[in-house]
Coordinates of C-alpha atoms and ligand atoms in Angstrom, one line a residue:
M21 CA 83.8 -55.0 261.9
S22 CA 81.3 -57.9 261.0
T23 CA 78.2 -57.5 259.2
A24 CA 74.8 -59.2 260.2
R25 CA 74.4 -62.8 258.8
R26 CA 71.2 -62.0 257.1
T27 CA 73.1 -60.2 254.6
H28 CA 75.5 -62.8 253.9
G29 CA 73.4 -65.1 251.5
F30 CA 73.1 -62.5 248.7
R31 CA 74.9 -60.0 246.9
E32 CA 74.4 -56.7 245.4
S33 CA 72.0 -56.3 242.3
V34 CA 73.9 -57.6 239.2
I35 CA 71.4 -55.7 237.0
R36 CA 72.5 -52.3 238.8
G37 CA 76.2 -53.7 238.6
M38 CA 75.8 -53.8 234.8
T39 CA 74.4 -50.3 234.7
R40 CA 77.5 -49.0 236.3
L41 CA 79.6 -51.0 233.8
A42 CA 77.5 -49.7 230.9
R43 CA 78.4 -46.2 232.2
E44 CA 81.9 -47.0 232.5
H45 CA 82.3 -48.4 229.1
R46 CA 80.2 -45.7 227.6
S47 CA 78.0 -48.5 226.2
I48 CA 74.4 -48.7 225.4
N49 CA 72.7 -49.8 228.6
L50 CA 70.3 -52.7 227.7
A51 CA 70.7 -54.1 231.2
Q52 CA 68.4 -52.3 233.6
G53 CA 64.7 -52.0 232.8
F54 CA 64.0 -48.2 232.7
P55 CA 62.6 -46.4 230.0
N56 CA 64.4 -43.4 228.4
F57 CA 61.4 -41.8 227.0
P58 CA 59.4 -39.0 228.7
A59 CA 56.5 -39.7 231.2
P60 CA 53.0 -38.3 230.1
E61 CA 52.8 -34.5 230.8
L62 CA 49.9 -34.5 232.7
L63 CA 51.5 -36.8 235.3
K64 CA 54.4 -34.5 235.6
D65 CA 52.2 -31.3 235.6
A66 CA 50.1 -32.7 238.5
A67 CA 53.4 -33.8 240.5
A68 CA 55.0 -30.2 239.9
R69 CA 51.8 -28.6 240.9
A70 CA 51.6 -30.7 244.0
I71 CA 55.3 -29.6 244.9
H72 CA 54.4 -25.8 244.2
D73 CA 51.2 -26.1 246.4
D74 CA 53.5 -27.5 249.2
V75 CA 52.5 -31.1 249.4
N76 CA 55.7 -31.5 251.0
Q77 CA 55.0 -33.3 254.3
Y78 CA 54.4 -37.1 254.8
A79 CA 51.3 -38.5 253.1
I80 CA 49.3 -40.8 255.2
T81 CA 51.5 -43.8 255.7
W82 CA 49.4 -46.3 253.7
G83 CA 49.0 -43.7 250.9
A84 CA 47.3 -40.3 250.0
G85 CA 43.6 -40.8 249.9
R86 CA 43.3 -39.5 246.2
L87 CA 45.8 -42.1 244.8
R88 CA 44.0 -44.8 246.9
Q89 CA 40.7 -43.9 245.5
A90 CA 42.0 -43.8 242.0
L91 CA 43.5 -47.2 242.4
A92 CA 40.2 -48.7 243.5
R93 CA 38.4 -47.1 240.6
V94 CA 40.8 -48.5 237.9
Y95 CA 40.8 -52.0 239.4
A96 CA 37.2 -52.2 239.2
E97 CA 37.0 -50.8 235.9
W98 CA 39.9 -52.7 234.3
Y99 CA 39.4 -56.2 236.1
G100 CA 36.1 -56.1 238.0
F101 CA 38.3 -56.2 241.0
D102 CA 36.5 -54.3 243.9
A103 CA 39.0 -53.3 246.7
D104 CA 38.2 -50.8 249.7
P105 CA 40.7 -47.9 249.3
D106 CA 40.7 -47.4 253.0
R107 CA 41.2 -51.1 254.3
E108 CA 42.7 -52.9 251.4
I109 CA 45.3 -50.6 249.4
T110 CA 48.5 -49.6 250.5
V111 CA 50.8 -47.2 248.6
T112 CA 54.6 -48.3 248.8
C113 CA 57.9 -47.1 247.6
G114 CA 57.8 -49.0 244.3
A115 CA 56.6 -52.6 243.9
T116 CA 60.2 -53.5 245.3
E117 CA 59.0 -52.2 248.6
A118 CA 55.7 -53.8 248.5
M119 CA 57.1 -57.4 247.8
I120 CA 59.6 -57.1 250.7
S121 CA 57.2 -55.5 253.0
A122 CA 54.6 -58.3 252.1
M123 CA 56.9 -61.0 252.6
L124 CA 58.3 -59.6 255.8
A125 CA 54.6 -59.4 256.9
L126 CA 53.3 -62.7 255.9
V127 CA 55.9 -65.3 255.8
D128 CA 57.4 -67.0 258.7
P129 CA 60.9 -68.3 259.1
G130 CA 61.3 -71.9 257.4
D131 CA 58.0 -71.3 255.2
E132 CA 58.5 -72.3 251.5
V133 CA 57.8 -69.8 248.9
V134 CA 57.4 -71.1 245.4
V135 CA 59.3 -69.0 242.7
F136 CA 59.1 -69.3 238.9
E137 CA 62.6 -69.4 237.5
P138 CA 64.2 -67.7 235.6
F139 CA 63.0 -65.0 238.2
Y140 CA 63.5 -61.4 238.7
E141 CA 66.6 -61.1 241.0
N142 CA 64.8 -59.4 243.9
Y143 CA 62.9 -62.6 245.0
G144 CA 65.9 -64.3 246.1
P145 CA 67.1 -61.8 248.6
D146 CA 63.5 -61.1 249.6
A147 CA 63.3 -64.8 250.6
I148 CA 66.3 -64.6 252.4
L149 CA 65.5 -61.4 254.4
S150 CA 62.2 -62.9 255.4
D151 CA 64.0 -66.3 256.2
A152 CA 61.8 -68.2 253.6
R153 CA 63.0 -71.1 251.6
P154 CA 62.4 -70.6 248.0
V155 CA 61.1 -73.6 245.8
F156 CA 61.8 -73.2 242.1
V157 CA 59.7 -74.2 239.4
P158 CA 60.7 -73.5 235.7
L159 CA 58.9 -70.9 233.6
E160 CA 60.8 -70.5 230.4
P161 CA 60.3 -68.1 227.4
G162 CA 57.6 -69.5 225.1
Q163 CA 57.2 -72.6 227.1
P164 CA 53.8 -73.5 228.9
L165 CA 54.2 -73.8 232.7
D166 CA 54.8 -77.5 233.6
L167 CA 51.7 -78.0 235.9
D168 CA 53.0 -81.3 237.3
R169 CA 56.2 -79.6 238.3
L170 CA 54.1 -77.0 239.9
A171 CA 52.0 -79.3 241.8
A172 CA 55.0 -81.2 243.0
A173 CA 56.5 -78.0 244.4
F174 CA 53.5 -77.3 246.7
S175 CA 53.7 -79.0 250.2
P176 CA 52.3 -78.5 253.8
R177 CA 55.2 -76.1 254.1
T178 CA 54.2 -73.7 251.3
R179 CA 53.1 -70.3 252.5
A180 CA 53.2 -68.5 249.3
V181 CA 53.7 -68.6 245.5
I182 CA 55.1 -65.4 243.9
V183 CA 53.1 -65.0 240.5
N184 CA 54.8 -62.6 238.3
T185 CA 52.9 -62.0 235.1
P186 CA 53.8 -60.9 232.5
S187 CA 57.1 -62.2 233.7
N188 CA 60.6 -60.8 234.0
P189 CA 62.9 -62.0 232.4
A190 CA 61.1 -65.0 230.5
G191 CA 58.4 -62.7 229.1
R192 CA 55.6 -65.2 229.6
V193 CA 52.0 -63.9 230.2
L194 CA 50.2 -66.7 232.2
T195 CA 47.1 -68.1 230.6
R196 CA 43.8 -68.4 232.3
R197 CA 44.4 -72.1 232.4
E198 CA 47.7 -71.7 234.2
L199 CA 46.5 -69.1 236.5
E200 CA 43.6 -71.5 237.5
A201 CA 46.1 -74.3 238.1
I202 CA 48.1 -71.9 240.4
A203 CA 44.9 -70.6 242.2
E204 CA 43.8 -74.3 242.7
L205 CA 47.1 -75.3 244.3
C206 CA 46.8 -72.2 246.6
V207 CA 43.4 -73.1 247.6
R208 CA 44.1 -76.7 248.3
H209 CA 47.4 -76.0 250.3
D210 CA 45.8 -73.0 252.0
C211 CA 48.5 -70.5 250.8
L212 CA 48.9 -67.1 249.6
A213 CA 49.6 -65.9 246.1
I214 CA 52.0 -62.7 246.2
T215 CA 51.8 -61.1 242.8
D216 CA 54.2 -58.9 240.8
E217 CA 52.0 -57.3 238.0
I218 CA 54.2 -54.5 237.3
Y219 CA 54.1 -55.2 233.5
E220 CA 50.2 -55.6 233.5
H221 CA 49.9 -53.1 230.7
I222 CA 52.9 -54.1 228.7
R223 CA 51.5 -57.2 226.7
Y224 CA 51.7 -58.6 223.1
A225 CA 49.6 -61.6 223.7
G226 CA 46.8 -62.7 225.9
E227 CA 45.0 -60.8 228.5
H228 CA 46.0 -59.7 232.0
L229 CA 44.1 -61.5 234.6
P230 CA 44.9 -60.7 238.3
I231 CA 44.8 -64.1 240.0
A232 CA 42.9 -62.2 242.9
T233 CA 39.9 -62.4 240.7
L234 CA 39.7 -66.2 240.4
P235 CA 37.4 -68.2 242.6
G236 CA 38.8 -68.8 246.1
M237 CA 41.6 -66.3 245.5
R238 CA 40.5 -62.8 246.6
E239 CA 41.0 -63.7 250.3
R240 CA 44.5 -65.2 249.7
T241 CA 46.2 -62.9 247.2
V242 CA 48.4 -60.0 247.7
T243 CA 48.3 -58.1 244.6
I244 CA 51.3 -55.9 243.9
S245 CA 51.8 -53.5 241.0
G246 CA 53.1 -49.9 240.6
A247 CA 53.6 -46.8 238.4
S248 CA 57.2 -47.3 237.2
K249 CA 56.6 -49.3 234.0
T250 CA 53.1 -48.1 233.0
F251 CA 53.9 -44.4 233.3
G252 CA 57.8 -44.7 232.7
V253 CA 58.7 -43.3 236.2
T254 CA 61.0 -45.8 237.6
G255 CA 62.7 -43.2 239.8
W256 CA 59.5 -42.1 241.3
R257 CA 59.3 -45.1 243.6
I258 CA 55.5 -45.3 243.7
G259 CA 54.0 -48.7 243.9
W260 CA 51.0 -50.4 245.8
V261 CA 49.7 -53.5 247.5
V262 CA 45.9 -54.7 247.3
A263 CA 45.2 -57.4 249.9
P264 CA 42.2 -58.1 252.2
E265 CA 42.1 -56.2 255.3
A266 CA 43.8 -58.5 257.8
L267 CA 46.8 -59.1 255.4
T268 CA 46.9 -55.4 254.8
D269 CA 46.9 -54.6 258.5
A270 CA 50.4 -56.5 258.7
I271 CA 51.8 -55.3 255.5
R272 CA 51.0 -51.7 256.6
K273 CA 52.7 -52.0 259.9
V274 CA 55.9 -53.2 258.1
H275 CA 55.7 -50.6 255.4
D276 CA 55.1 -47.8 257.9
F277 CA 58.3 -48.7 259.9
L278 CA 60.5 -49.4 257.0
T279 CA 59.6 -46.3 255.0
V280 CA 56.7 -44.0 256.8
G281 CA 55.5 -43.5 253.2
A282 CA 55.9 -43.0 249.5
P283 CA 56.8 -39.4 248.3
A284 CA 53.8 -37.4 248.7
P285 CA 53.8 -35.0 245.8
L286 CA 54.6 -37.8 243.3
Q287 CA 51.6 -39.7 244.5
E288 CA 49.4 -36.9 243.4
G289 CA 50.9 -37.2 239.9
V290 CA 50.2 -40.9 239.7
A291 CA 46.7 -40.2 240.8
A292 CA 46.1 -37.6 238.2
A293 CA 47.4 -40.3 235.6
L294 CA 45.1 -42.9 236.8
E295 CA 42.1 -40.6 236.8
Q296 CA 42.7 -38.9 233.4
L297 CA 44.4 -41.3 230.9
D298 CA 42.2 -43.2 229.0
R299 CA 42.3 -46.9 227.4
R300 CA 43.8 -45.1 224.3
F301 CA 47.0 -44.3 226.4
Y302 CA 47.1 -48.0 227.5
A303 CA 46.6 -49.4 224.0
D304 CA 49.3 -47.1 222.7
L305 CA 51.8 -48.0 225.3
A306 CA 51.4 -51.6 224.3
D307 CA 51.6 -50.9 220.5
G308 CA 54.9 -48.9 221.2
Y309 CA 56.4 -51.7 223.0
R310 CA 55.5 -54.2 220.6
R311 CA 57.5 -52.2 217.9
R312 CA 60.3 -52.1 220.2
R313 CA 60.3 -55.9 220.8
D314 CA 60.3 -56.6 217.3
R315 CA 63.2 -54.3 216.5
L316 CA 65.4 -55.8 219.1
F317 CA 64.0 -59.4 218.4
A318 CA 65.2 -58.7 214.8
A319 CA 68.5 -57.5 215.6
L320 CA 69.3 -60.4 218.1
D321 CA 68.0 -63.0 215.9
G322 CA 70.0 -61.5 212.8
A323 CA 73.1 -61.4 214.9
G324 CA 72.8 -65.2 215.7
F325 CA 71.4 -65.1 219.3
R326 CA 68.6 -67.9 220.0
C327 CA 65.6 -66.3 221.6
T328 CA 62.0 -66.2 221.6
P329 CA 59.8 -63.1 221.3
P330 CA 58.2 -62.4 224.7
E331 CA 54.5 -62.3 225.2
G332 CA 54.9 -59.4 227.7
A333 CA 57.2 -57.1 229.8
Y334 CA 60.1 -55.8 228.0
Y335 CA 63.0 -58.2 228.1
I336 CA 64.7 -60.7 225.8
L337 CA 66.6 -63.4 227.2
A338 CA 69.0 -64.7 224.6
D339 CA 71.3 -67.7 224.2
F340 CA 74.6 -66.6 222.8
S341 CA 76.1 -70.1 222.5
E342 CA 75.4 -70.5 218.6
L343 CA 76.7 -67.0 217.6
P344 CA 78.8 -66.9 214.5
V345 CA 81.7 -66.1 216.6
P346 CA 83.0 -69.7 217.8
A347 CA 84.8 -68.3 220.9
A348 CA 81.4 -67.0 222.5
A349 CA 80.5 -70.5 223.3
R350 CA 83.6 -70.8 225.5
L351 CA 82.8 -67.8 227.7
G352 CA 80.4 -67.9 230.7
D353 CA 77.5 -65.3 230.9
S354 CA 79.3 -62.7 233.0
D355 CA 82.4 -62.7 230.7
F356 CA 80.2 -62.7 227.6
A357 CA 78.0 -59.7 229.0
V358 CA 81.1 -57.8 230.2
W359 CA 83.0 -58.4 226.7
L360 CA 79.8 -57.3 224.8
S361 CA 79.7 -54.2 227.1
R362 CA 83.2 -53.4 226.5
E363 CA 84.0 -54.3 222.9
V364 CA 80.7 -54.0 221.1
G365 CA 79.1 -51.4 223.1
V366 CA 75.7 -53.0 224.2
T367 CA 75.5 -53.9 227.7
P368 CA 73.1 -57.0 228.8
V369 CA 72.5 -58.8 232.1
P370 CA 74.2 -62.2 232.6
G371 CA 71.5 -64.9 232.5
S372 CA 72.9 -66.7 235.9
S373 CA 71.4 -63.8 238.0
F374 CA 68.0 -65.0 237.0
F375 CA 68.6 -68.8 238.3
H376 CA 69.4 -70.4 241.6
D377 CA 71.9 -72.6 240.0
P378 CA 74.1 -70.3 238.2
A379 CA 74.9 -73.0 235.7
R380 CA 71.4 -72.7 234.2
G381 CA 72.0 -69.2 232.9
R382 CA 75.6 -69.8 231.7
S383 CA 74.9 -69.3 227.9
L384 CA 72.2 -66.7 228.4
V385 CA 72.2 -62.7 228.6
R386 CA 69.0 -60.5 229.1
F387 CA 68.4 -57.4 226.9
V388 CA 65.9 -54.7 227.7
F389 CA 64.0 -52.9 224.8
C390 CA 62.3 -49.9 226.9
K391 CA 64.3 -47.8 224.7
T392 CA 63.7 -45.1 222.0
D393 CA 64.1 -46.3 218.3
D394 CA 67.5 -44.4 217.8
V395 CA 69.0 -46.2 220.7
L396 CA 67.7 -49.6 219.6
D397 CA 68.8 -48.9 216.1
E398 CA 72.2 -48.2 217.3
A399 CA 72.4 -51.2 219.4
A400 CA 71.1 -53.3 216.4
R401 CA 74.1 -51.8 214.3
R402 CA 76.5 -52.8 216.9
L403 CA 75.2 -56.3 217.4
A404 CA 75.4 -56.6 213.6
T405 CA 79.1 -56.5 214.1
L406 CA 79.1 -59.8 215.8
G407 CA 79.8 -62.0 212.8
T408 CA 82.8 -60.1 211.7
P409 CA 86.5 -61.3 212.2
R410 CA 87.4 -58.5 214.6
A411 CA 84.6 -59.8 217.1
D412 CA 85.8 -63.1 216.7
A413 CA 89.5 -62.1 217.6
G414 CA 88.1 -60.1 220.6
L415 CA 86.1 -62.8 221.9
A416 CA 88.9 -65.3 221.5
A417 CA 91.0 -63.0 223.6
A418 CA 88.2 -62.7 226.2
A419 CA 88.0 -66.7 226.3
S420 CA 91.6 -67.3 226.7
G421 CA 91.5 -65.5 229.8
D422 CA 92.3 -61.5 229.6
A423 CA 93.1 -60.0 233.0
A424 CA 91.5 -56.7 232.4
L425 CA 88.3 -58.4 231.4
A426 CA 88.4 -60.4 234.6
A427 CA 88.9 -57.2 236.4
A428 CA 86.1 -55.6 234.6
V429 CA 83.8 -58.6 235.7
R430 CA 84.8 -58.0 239.4
S431 CA 84.4 -54.3 239.4
G432 CA 81.1 -54.3 237.4
L433 CA 79.4 -57.1 239.5
Q434 CA 80.7 -56.8 243.0
R435 CA 81.4 -53.2 243.8
Ligands
LIG530 N1 62.8 -54.2 237.0 C1 64.1 -53.8 236.4 C2 64.9 -54.9 235.7 O1 64.6 -56.0 235.9 C3 64.9 -52.8 237.2 C4 65.7 -53.6 238.2 C5 66.3 -52.7 239.3 O2 67.1 -52.0 239.1 N2 65.5 -52.8 240.3 O3 65.8 -54.5 235.0

């Protein structure tokens, strides 16, 4: 049987493929970005209570009233961003569903969508599924956004720009000046900003500035975020969209027919967390992540990877071409990632999955640090073996074409 053409232009998630491979190799999974530490008790208690209280049926399709109210309150308090919980806020099945629902609702076939690169892998398939044409602009770790290249990417065909800050995988926190430049282009070309602010509370530098709050942007911004990263509940699938009423109406229709709604009792848990956790919680979250960042950065730097400490989010993109193991430079990113997973016991994501031209990510892999200290310390211990003769011999075998390695790459990445 044939399959629909719209599914032919993209493949399964490489990030999740690497998670499977990590399991197979019993290797430390520093590939997929999910925390291994517990969620706040009050959030779990509130969700459990909701289940016991029989909050078991559909919530309102665009989200439980209590959660939308709580969101309206925190956006006003955190950012001076006023949104009407009845007309402008929609609760979705994670930020992932929010993004694809927004794209399907707002982008017409052939429209151009500006995407910063390296990008989170979902934006590619999102563009394909909505028949959009992605136009890429570099946003590299530690590098300022090139405003001339950005301006050149906008045209009369541009419908939207995807603004992911703090960014995955580059770890950039866009500055006010960079966001103002993006906003100015959106206004000039009459196009939308669709944001992904899922790491808004995980920052080590700068401030989080929702682009919706900049002049001229409120009416043209779709603000997306969610509970997954802030509260460590990636499996709950609770995200949200804040957008002007007319845009919200279209997004809600798509969201309704795709999902009916997000899990009702879990929405109660997230509402309780937003209502009750104070500034201290968010400050501690960022502090904890800063410590983890410094730990993993030191381990990668010490092992000979070239990388820049991220300003936000919980990823490090690392260049392996100058490791003290000469054979490494002869491997591509997928082979290196699989080799590291199998032989060293630490699993990253191949860099090419974050670039439209895979050649750009050939010497890069991405590691996450949303893990407890024991896991990061063990990963550091394993990475420290990279300079040893054993590692070099293993890499040399891999570089010279090991059939088992090739099979592992295929099964890990394509199953
Ligand atoms: N956002 C996370 C990452 O980049 C999780 C990816 C996923 O599996 N959806 O790793």
